[in-house]
């Protein structure tokens, strides 16, 4: 009970960090700011998934976070390649 | 309302904020980034509803595939939206 509560509070704090990153994504002047904000949200989502997998007590939930960490990298890679001017 | 309910409400508010940003922003690359963030948080919401298989599908299609296809389309056309 106590462990579940502490995991939930930690997830709530990470969601508050996501709110701040979403603010940067909204007001960011350049596209690079928004890309960095998206990458920060990516990392926070993966962290929250691992945390909730520990809270729910299911090992299979951590696999979702691993797949997610692999896939979110591809999106950031495409944005970075576009900003660099490549991507023929 | 339980603690998990509070987490779900915060996640859904962030999903709606991301979707509204994707509509409001005039820079199409910024709109694609906002759409990717919205899709990401929708995947977290599926995860919170204890449906990890749906979360994997949403992550694969929403985060990776949709962003890549939209950015390739912006590359082929133009970046700024016209009035």
mmCIF file of N, CA and C in Angstrom, chain B residues 1 7-10 18-19 22-23 25 27-29 41-42 45-46 50 52 54 57-58 60 62 68-69 72 74 83:
data_model
loop_
_atom_site.group_PDB
_atom_site.id
_atom_site.type_symbol
_atom_site.label_atom_id
_atom_site.label_comp_id
_atom_site.label_asym_id
_atom_site.label_seq_id
_atom_site.Cartn_x
_atom_site.Cartn_y
_atom_site.Cartn_z
ATOM 1 N N UNK B 1 -11.853 10.480 -5.536
ATOM 2 C CA UNK B 1 -11.046 10.078 -6.704
ATOM 3 C C UNK B 1 -9.715 9.514 -6.209
ATOM 4 N N UNK B 7 -3.904 10.794 -11.881
ATOM 5 C CA UNK B 7 -2.888 10.643 -12.934
ATOM 6 C C UNK B 7 -3.541 10.600 -14.311
ATOM 7 N N UNK B 8 -4.664 9.886 -14.420
ATOM 8 C CA UNK B 8 -5.340 9.797 -15.719
ATOM 9 C C UNK B 8 -5.882 11.144 -16.160
ATOM 10 N N UNK B 9 -6.403 11.931 -15.203
ATOM 11 C CA UNK B 9 -6.936 13.255 -15.568
ATOM 12 C C UNK B 9 -5.809 14.167 -16.073
ATOM 13 N N UNK B 10 -4.658 14.148 -15.372
ATOM 14 C CA UNK B 10 -3.533 14.997 -15.803
ATOM 15 C C UNK B 10 -3.071 14.581 -17.202
ATOM 16 N N UNK B 18 -1.933 19.043 -26.246
ATOM 17 C CA UNK B 18 -1.103 18.741 -27.415
ATOM 18 C C UNK B 18 -1.898 18.758 -28.706
ATOM 19 N N UNK B 19 -3.120 18.231 -28.667
ATOM 20 C CA UNK B 19 -3.944 18.222 -29.873
ATOM 21 C C UNK B 19 -4.345 19.644 -30.264
ATOM 22 N N UNK B 22 -1.467 21.269 -31.933
ATOM 23 C CA UNK B 22 -1.296 20.786 -33.299
ATOM 24 C C UNK B 22 -2.238 21.489 -34.256
ATOM 25 N N UNK B 23 -3.393 21.938 -33.760
ATOM 26 C CA UNK B 23 -4.314 22.677 -34.620
ATOM 27 C C UNK B 23 -3.911 24.146 -34.714
ATOM 28 N N UNK B 25 -0.908 25.837 -34.093
ATOM 29 C CA UNK B 25 0.399 26.321 -34.562
ATOM 30 C C UNK B 25 0.403 26.466 -36.076
ATOM 31 N N UNK B 27 3.320 26.946 -37.874
ATOM 32 C CA UNK B 27 4.498 26.234 -38.377
ATOM 33 C C UNK B 27 4.181 24.739 -38.405
ATOM 34 N N UNK B 28 4.245 24.143 -39.595
ATOM 35 C CA UNK B 28 3.782 22.757 -39.722
ATOM 36 C C UNK B 28 4.707 21.786 -39.014
ATOM 37 N N UNK B 29 6.010 22.091 -38.948
ATOM 38 C CA UNK B 29 6.923 21.206 -38.223
ATOM 39 C C UNK B 29 6.606 21.216 -36.733
ATOM 40 N N UNK B 41 1.451 10.848 -25.219
ATOM 41 C CA UNK B 41 0.736 10.872 -23.950
ATOM 42 C C UNK B 41 -0.531 10.033 -24.023
ATOM 43 N N UNK B 42 -1.100 9.893 -25.226
ATOM 44 C CA UNK B 42 -2.244 8.984 -25.387
ATOM 45 C C UNK B 42 -1.813 7.542 -25.145
ATOM 46 N N UNK B 45 -1.704 7.020 -21.562
ATOM 47 C CA UNK B 45 -3.055 6.847 -21.019
ATOM 48 C C UNK B 45 -3.547 5.411 -21.224
ATOM 49 N N UNK B 46 -3.255 4.823 -22.384
ATOM 50 C CA UNK B 46 -3.592 3.411 -22.595
ATOM 51 C C UNK B 46 -2.870 2.539 -21.589
ATOM 52 N N UNK B 50 -4.192 -0.009 -18.225
ATOM 53 C CA UNK B 50 -3.738 -1.383 -18.161
ATOM 54 C C UNK B 50 -4.032 -2.149 -19.442
ATOM 55 N N UNK B 52 -1.412 -2.769 -22.194
ATOM 56 C CA UNK B 52 -0.064 -2.533 -22.731
ATOM 57 C C UNK B 52 0.079 -2.873 -24.208
ATOM 58 N N UNK B 54 -2.197 -2.333 -26.595
ATOM 59 C CA UNK B 54 -2.681 -1.143 -27.316
ATOM 60 C C UNK B 54 -1.658 -0.016 -27.221
ATOM 61 N N UNK B 57 1.047 -0.606 -29.802
ATOM 62 C CA UNK B 57 0.592 -0.261 -31.154
ATOM 63 C C UNK B 57 0.534 1.239 -31.347
ATOM 64 N N UNK B 58 0.016 1.947 -30.341
ATOM 65 C CA UNK B 58 -0.088 3.405 -30.424
ATOM 66 C C UNK B 58 1.308 4.041 -30.480
ATOM 67 N N UNK B 60 4.104 2.610 -31.652
ATOM 68 C CA UNK B 60 4.742 2.325 -32.938
ATOM 69 C C UNK B 60 4.184 3.154 -34.058
ATOM 70 N N UNK B 62 1.932 5.944 -33.744
ATOM 71 C CA UNK B 62 1.827 7.371 -33.479
ATOM 72 C C UNK B 62 3.162 8.064 -33.381
ATOM 73 N N UNK B 68 7.485 10.299 -38.957
ATOM 74 C CA UNK B 68 8.385 10.148 -40.094
ATOM 75 C C UNK B 68 7.673 10.486 -41.405
ATOM 76 N N UNK B 69 6.441 10.000 -41.565
ATOM 77 C CA UNK B 69 5.722 10.239 -42.824
ATOM 78 C C UNK B 69 5.379 11.721 -42.973
ATOM 79 N N UNK B 72 8.539 13.682 -43.857
ATOM 80 C CA UNK B 72 8.877 13.485 -45.275
ATOM 81 C C UNK B 72 7.951 14.300 -46.177
ATOM 82 N N UNK B 74 6.434 17.161 -45.325
ATOM 83 C CA UNK B 74 6.818 18.573 -45.198
ATOM 84 C C UNK B 74 8.075 18.848 -46.017
ATOM 85 N N UNK B 83 -1.954 31.715 -45.133
ATOM 86 C CA UNK B 83 -3.171 32.303 -44.546
ATOM 87 C C UNK B 83 -4.388 31.977 -45.386
#
